Amino acid sequence: MVYFLNYLKKTVFKSSFWGILLMLLFPLLLRANYLEEYVAASKGTSAQVFYENLSFDSLLNVPATDQVGYYASIETVLEAHDRQADTFFLVFSEHYLKQNPVDVKDIASLERAVSLGKFLIGKETKYYAIAADYVFTTVTDAMTIGFKEETLDKSNDAILSIVAELKKQQYLVSIPTSNLDKGIHHLKKGNLKYIWSRLWFDYPVLCIVGVLSFCFVIYLMFKKVKKS
Amino acid sequence: MKKPSTLQLFSSFVGVAILFLSSFSTVDNHYYGDRLSSTHLKSFKDGNVNVYALKENYTTIGHSIWLTRGGAKEAKAVYFSEGDVYGKLNKWKRGKDLILTCSGAFSDDLSKTNGALPVGLNVENGYIKNRTVVKEGMDGLVIVYATGGIVVSDLTKGDLFLQSLGKKINVRKDISAKYDLLKWAEDEKATIFQTQLLAYENKLKIDYKGRKQTRERRFLAFAKTKSGTLYHIIFNFPKGEYLYDGAKKVMDHLNAKEMNVIALLNLDTGAYNVMDLKTGDYSIDAQIKGSTKVSAAVNLLSYHYD
């Protein structure tokens, strides 16, 4: 029995480990191979012909883990064959967002787009910067609309961490704030003048009634104290 | 004290309820503004800065501060958009003659991430602060040059012409042009911000939709006289105006003086309503003061003389 279990461990479990590993790496290897083969085969062709015949679909299934590593491997292949990686990623970003439109309901899709943007923004050239701007602007605009239309939950930490990451990259997502939230925010900051001015402009009659009622209560209290 | 009857209590309750409900009355969609008249209050800096009281039906509703541009002695602008703007102002103003300081464009300090960030495309002295171009509602792209001059572009037209680049820039439609503009701003140490453009090339850009809320208003107008003298004019309305009404009053006022309004910008008077004028006359400066101290500002527009 022990011998049988050991045999299983050595064969089935071991082979399934390699199987899983192969299953995970195979698409990556396939994509890398495709690009390598294509780049090698199209040596000497113009950039226009290169992009016209390149199958972006074969490259757009970005692995869920180590996306940066995947992009870096593409960059390495291109540079090894004297192809401009920056122009490639500019076209790639456009194809990527066309195939994977930013969906504010799918946090993972937002995170994936942000990680592509972060890979691009770290580079120095103009086309990398433009590609990064394209990706970040698309995410920022989608999230701003999401908050406006209340399809995004502004109390969700995962969403707020994306907002913070975009802010770190100098992209501001506008989050609408209710008047009550604004009031509480400024009350905490002790900005009473602002609260009063907003109340006065929006509800003048209510303000007058409030002040009169307050004065009346003070008067009653004063009278009571005097009596006792 | 005699106990009030039920009838008295009831009538009091109805009275309060009517008063309460009347405060929620719907917005009146009619503009009642009369032409503004102005009374000269003070002239200083050799007549290059002039302060006026603005009146409507003999009631003072605000003030205007006229700063002359061009010539040997001219008012120069500077803008601080983020961070410790008060500290930056204090450092920068050494050796300069400060005329006025006020809040500029809009900042967002309510989102649940730390620190206020300027809303819309923003560069401060060559440092990029916000790369997001607001697509709607903020059509004014303002460039403050290191020389103290200001240029305004209408983003709906996308006609910003940068001499050094030799081309027109449309940051809303052309992502490559946006890169060129930001690169240029970094190289030239320029300051850029985005805000609401109320009028451009002598035409109002807002309509009755701008009659939502009465608020304190502050506008920055760039206008030229017939003879070509350029003025930067701050209009300050502390008593509450609809955005549309305030803008229309300013346009009518300047057009009546036969002035050509190049652009009219809306400045922020929200939670950080900063306005600090230094005429040397306390009675005037106190009237035109904002509700927030300069030290609490999240962004600042300032004018000075060297």
Tab-separated table of C-alpha atoms in Angstrom, chain A residues 13-223:
chain	number	residue	atom	x	y	z
A	13	PHE	CA	1.020	13.915	-8.638
A	14	LYS	CA	4.341	14.826	-10.143
A	15	SER	CA	3.034	14.639	-13.669
A	16	SER	CA	-0.072	16.641	-12.739
A	17	PHE	CA	2.174	19.329	-11.261
A	18	TRP	CA	4.077	19.528	-14.530
A	19	GLY	CA	0.810	19.342	-16.390
A	20	ILE	CA	-0.606	22.330	-14.525
A	21	LEU	CA	2.632	24.229	-14.942
A	22	LEU	CA	2.657	23.460	-18.639
A	23	MET	CA	-0.996	24.445	-18.899
A	24	LEU	CA	-0.198	27.825	-17.344
A	25	LEU	CA	2.940	28.445	-19.330
A	26	PHE	CA	1.866	27.012	-22.643
A	27	PRO	CA	-0.231	29.976	-23.818
A	28	LEU	CA	2.555	32.297	-22.748
A	29	LEU	CA	5.135	30.246	-24.599
A	30	LEU	CA	2.844	30.028	-27.589
A	31	ARG	CA	2.393	33.797	-27.706
A	32	ALA	CA	6.082	34.434	-27.175
A	33	ASN	CA	6.891	31.948	-29.894
A	34	TYR	CA	4.382	33.531	-32.251
A	35	LEU	CA	5.868	36.988	-31.768
A	36	GLU	CA	9.435	35.729	-32.018
A	37	GLU	CA	8.675	33.805	-35.188
A	38	TYR	CA	6.725	36.684	-36.688
A	39	VAL	CA	9.373	39.287	-35.871
A	40	ALA	CA	12.114	37.047	-37.275
A	41	ALA	CA	10.094	36.308	-40.401
A	42	SER	CA	9.282	39.960	-41.048
A	43	LYS	CA	12.857	41.114	-40.801
A	44	GLY	CA	13.512	44.027	-43.129
A	45	THR	CA	9.829	44.828	-43.737
A	46	SER	CA	8.533	48.339	-43.186
A	47	ALA	CA	6.709	49.273	-39.983
A	48	GLN	CA	3.447	49.606	-41.908
A	49	VAL	CA	3.660	46.087	-43.347
A	50	PHE	CA	4.818	44.767	-39.969
A	51	TYR	CA	1.727	46.097	-38.172
A	52	GLU	CA	-0.675	45.256	-40.981
A	53	ASN	CA	0.195	41.564	-40.855
A	54	LEU	CA	0.749	41.226	-37.126
A	55	SER	CA	-2.008	39.311	-35.352
A	56	PHE	CA	-2.609	41.292	-32.201
A	57	ASP	CA	-5.284	38.788	-31.186
A	58	SER	CA	-2.516	36.288	-30.592
A	59	LEU	CA	-0.890	38.672	-28.115
A	60	LEU	CA	-3.867	40.146	-26.322
A	61	ASN	CA	-4.647	37.279	-23.970
A	62	VAL	CA	-2.445	38.752	-21.301
A	63	PRO	CA	-1.797	36.294	-18.442
A	64	ALA	CA	-3.632	37.072	-15.215
A	65	THR	CA	-0.415	36.931	-13.208
A	66	ASP	CA	2.861	38.696	-14.000
A	67	GLN	CA	1.469	41.003	-16.674
A	68	VAL	CA	4.490	43.265	-16.392
A	69	GLY	CA	6.766	40.268	-17.058
A	70	TYR	CA	4.710	39.437	-20.133
A	71	TYR	CA	4.963	42.991	-21.504
A	72	ALA	CA	8.670	43.054	-20.709
A	73	SER	CA	9.173	39.796	-22.641
A	74	ILE	CA	7.452	41.344	-25.693
A	75	GLU	CA	9.671	44.401	-25.346
A	76	THR	CA	12.789	42.193	-25.199
A	77	VAL	CA	11.792	40.251	-28.323
A	78	LEU	CA	11.103	43.450	-30.272
A	79	GLU	CA	14.313	45.157	-29.212
A	80	ALA	CA	16.340	42.040	-29.986
A	81	HIS	CA	15.067	42.277	-33.555
A	82	ASP	CA	15.515	46.051	-33.869
A	83	ARG	CA	11.799	46.780	-33.834
A	84	GLN	CA	10.650	49.922	-32.011
A	85	ALA	CA	8.915	48.735	-28.860
A	86	ASP	CA	7.398	52.147	-28.100
A	87	THR	CA	5.418	52.356	-31.351
A	88	PHE	CA	4.430	48.714	-30.916
A	89	PHE	CA	2.966	49.386	-27.458
A	90	LEU	CA	1.122	52.451	-28.724
A	91	VAL	CA	-0.689	50.241	-31.259
A	92	PHE	CA	-0.931	47.392	-28.753
A	93	SER	CA	-2.650	49.647	-26.154
A	94	GLU	CA	-5.273	50.643	-28.683
A	95	HIS	CA	-5.927	46.998	-29.614
A	96	TYR	CA	-5.889	45.997	-25.940
A	97	LEU	CA	-8.572	48.486	-24.944
A	98	LYS	CA	-10.616	47.639	-28.010
A	99	GLN	CA	-10.632	43.949	-27.119
A	100	ASN	CA	-10.830	44.527	-23.358
A	101	PRO	CA	-12.984	47.646	-22.974
A	102	VAL	CA	-12.765	49.137	-19.497
A	103	ASP	CA	-15.705	47.802	-17.546
A	104	VAL	CA	-16.172	49.619	-14.238
A	105	LYS	CA	-18.181	46.689	-12.887
A	106	ASP	CA	-15.192	44.397	-13.368
A	107	ILE	CA	-12.509	45.535	-10.925
A	108	ALA	CA	-10.009	43.034	-12.334
A	109	SER	CA	-10.303	44.640	-15.785
A	110	LEU	CA	-9.575	48.044	-14.262
A	111	GLU	CA	-6.559	46.658	-12.435
A	112	ARG	CA	-5.255	44.992	-15.601
A	113	ALA	CA	-5.547	48.232	-17.576
A	114	VAL	CA	-3.817	50.158	-14.772
A	115	SER	CA	-0.965	47.645	-14.724
A	116	LEU	CA	-0.508	48.098	-18.499
A	117	GLY	CA	-0.445	51.873	-17.953
A	118	LYS	CA	2.109	51.504	-15.156
A	119	PHE	CA	4.360	49.408	-17.403
A	120	LEU	CA	4.168	52.075	-20.120
A	121	ILE	CA	4.612	55.153	-17.954
A	122	GLY	CA	7.941	53.990	-16.605
A	123	LYS	CA	9.579	54.518	-20.002
A	124	GLU	CA	11.081	57.687	-21.385
A	125	THR	CA	10.032	57.922	-25.035
A	126	LYS	CA	7.142	59.937	-26.461
A	127	TYR	CA	5.148	56.969	-27.764
A	128	TYR	CA	5.317	55.146	-24.449
A	129	ALA	CA	4.098	58.323	-22.707
A	130	ILE	CA	1.248	58.733	-25.203
A	131	ALA	CA	0.262	55.072	-24.850
A	132	ALA	CA	0.295	55.374	-21.031
A	133	ASP	CA	-1.791	58.537	-21.233
A	134	TYR	CA	-4.273	56.784	-23.521
A	135	VAL	CA	-4.688	53.869	-21.106
A	136	PHE	CA	-4.869	55.950	-17.908
A	137	THR	CA	-7.223	58.513	-19.460
A	138	THR	CA	-9.559	55.730	-20.609
A	139	VAL	CA	-9.657	54.235	-17.102
A	140	THR	CA	-9.996	57.650	-15.411
A	141	ASP	CA	-12.834	58.762	-17.690
A	142	ALA	CA	-14.686	55.452	-17.275
A	143	MET	CA	-14.375	55.618	-13.487
A	144	THR	CA	-15.440	59.276	-13.368
A	145	ILE	CA	-18.591	58.359	-15.332
A	146	GLY	CA	-19.033	55.275	-13.125
A	147	PHE	CA	-19.039	57.401	-9.966
A	148	LYS	CA	-21.321	59.977	-11.571
A	149	GLU	CA	-23.838	57.344	-12.637
A	150	GLU	CA	-23.430	55.500	-9.320
A	151	THR	CA	-22.396	52.234	-10.958
A	152	LEU	CA	-19.197	52.433	-8.915
A	153	ASP	CA	-19.289	52.096	-5.150
A	154	LYS	CA	-17.253	54.891	-3.579
A	155	SER	CA	-16.935	52.992	-0.305
A	156	ASN	CA	-15.332	49.945	-1.950
A	157	ASP	CA	-11.674	49.743	-0.861
A	158	ALA	CA	-10.567	47.915	-4.022
A	159	ILE	CA	-12.038	50.677	-6.177
A	160	LEU	CA	-10.572	53.397	-3.972
A	161	SER	CA	-7.149	51.799	-4.209
A	162	ILE	CA	-7.395	52.082	-8.029
A	163	VAL	CA	-8.421	55.739	-7.603
A	164	ALA	CA	-5.385	56.249	-5.350
A	165	GLU	CA	-3.092	54.529	-7.854
A	166	LEU	CA	-4.380	56.763	-10.659
A	167	LYS	CA	-3.874	59.806	-8.449
A	168	LYS	CA	-0.291	58.653	-7.850
A	169	GLN	CA	0.142	58.605	-11.621
A	170	GLN	CA	-1.315	62.204	-11.736
A	171	TYR	CA	-4.753	61.198	-13.024
A	172	LEU	CA	-7.615	62.509	-10.915
A	173	VAL	CA	-10.869	60.566	-10.834
A	174	SER	CA	-13.662	62.904	-9.882
A	175	ILE	CA	-15.885	61.448	-7.160
A	176	PRO	CA	-19.168	63.327	-6.669
A	177	THR	CA	-19.950	64.182	-3.076
A	178	SER	CA	-23.400	64.675	-1.604
A	179	ASN	CA	-24.200	67.926	0.188
A	180	LEU	CA	-24.477	65.990	3.455
A	181	ASP	CA	-20.988	64.495	3.002
A	182	LYS	CA	-19.655	67.934	2.124
A	183	GLY	CA	-21.298	69.382	5.243
A	184	ILE	CA	-19.810	66.675	7.477
A	185	HIS	CA	-16.380	67.103	5.853
A	186	HIS	CA	-16.355	70.853	6.471
A	187	LEU	CA	-17.839	70.476	9.936
A	188	LYS	CA	-14.920	68.195	10.840
A	189	LYS	CA	-12.523	70.790	9.438
A	190	GLY	CA	-14.255	73.511	11.450
A	191	ASN	CA	-15.188	75.397	8.294
A	192	LEU	CA	-18.402	76.807	9.801
A	193	LYS	CA	-18.428	79.952	7.662
A	194	TYR	CA	-18.709	77.810	4.536
A	195	ILE	CA	-21.543	75.691	5.987
A	196	TRP	CA	-23.431	78.798	7.058
A	197	SER	CA	-22.999	80.490	3.656
A	198	ARG	CA	-24.321	77.424	1.822
A	199	LEU	CA	-27.311	77.146	4.171
A	200	TRP	CA	-27.996	80.856	3.871
A	201	PHE	CA	-27.893	80.854	0.051
A	202	ASP	CA	-29.997	77.680	-0.336
A	203	TYR	CA	-32.445	77.879	2.581
A	204	PRO	CA	-32.654	81.527	3.744
A	205	VAL	CA	-36.117	81.242	5.329
A	206	LEU	CA	-35.122	78.104	7.160
A	207	CYS	CA	-32.022	79.891	8.455
A	208	ILE	CA	-34.139	82.777	9.792
A	209	VAL	CA	-36.595	80.367	11.435
A	210	GLY	CA	-33.657	78.453	12.903
A	211	VAL	CA	-32.001	81.547	14.331
A	212	LEU	CA	-35.319	82.806	15.783
A	213	SER	CA	-36.022	79.393	17.336
A	214	PHE	CA	-32.530	79.303	18.795
A	215	CYS	CA	-32.987	82.786	20.273
A	216	PHE	CA	-36.367	81.732	21.690
A	217	VAL	CA	-34.859	78.655	23.374
A	218	ILE	CA	-32.063	80.796	24.852
A	219	TYR	CA	-34.675	83.279	26.085
A	220	LEU	CA	-36.705	80.475	27.756
A	221	MET	CA	-33.577	79.042	29.396
A	222	PHE	CA	-32.511	82.467	30.589
A	223	LYS	CA	-36.000	83.045	32.027
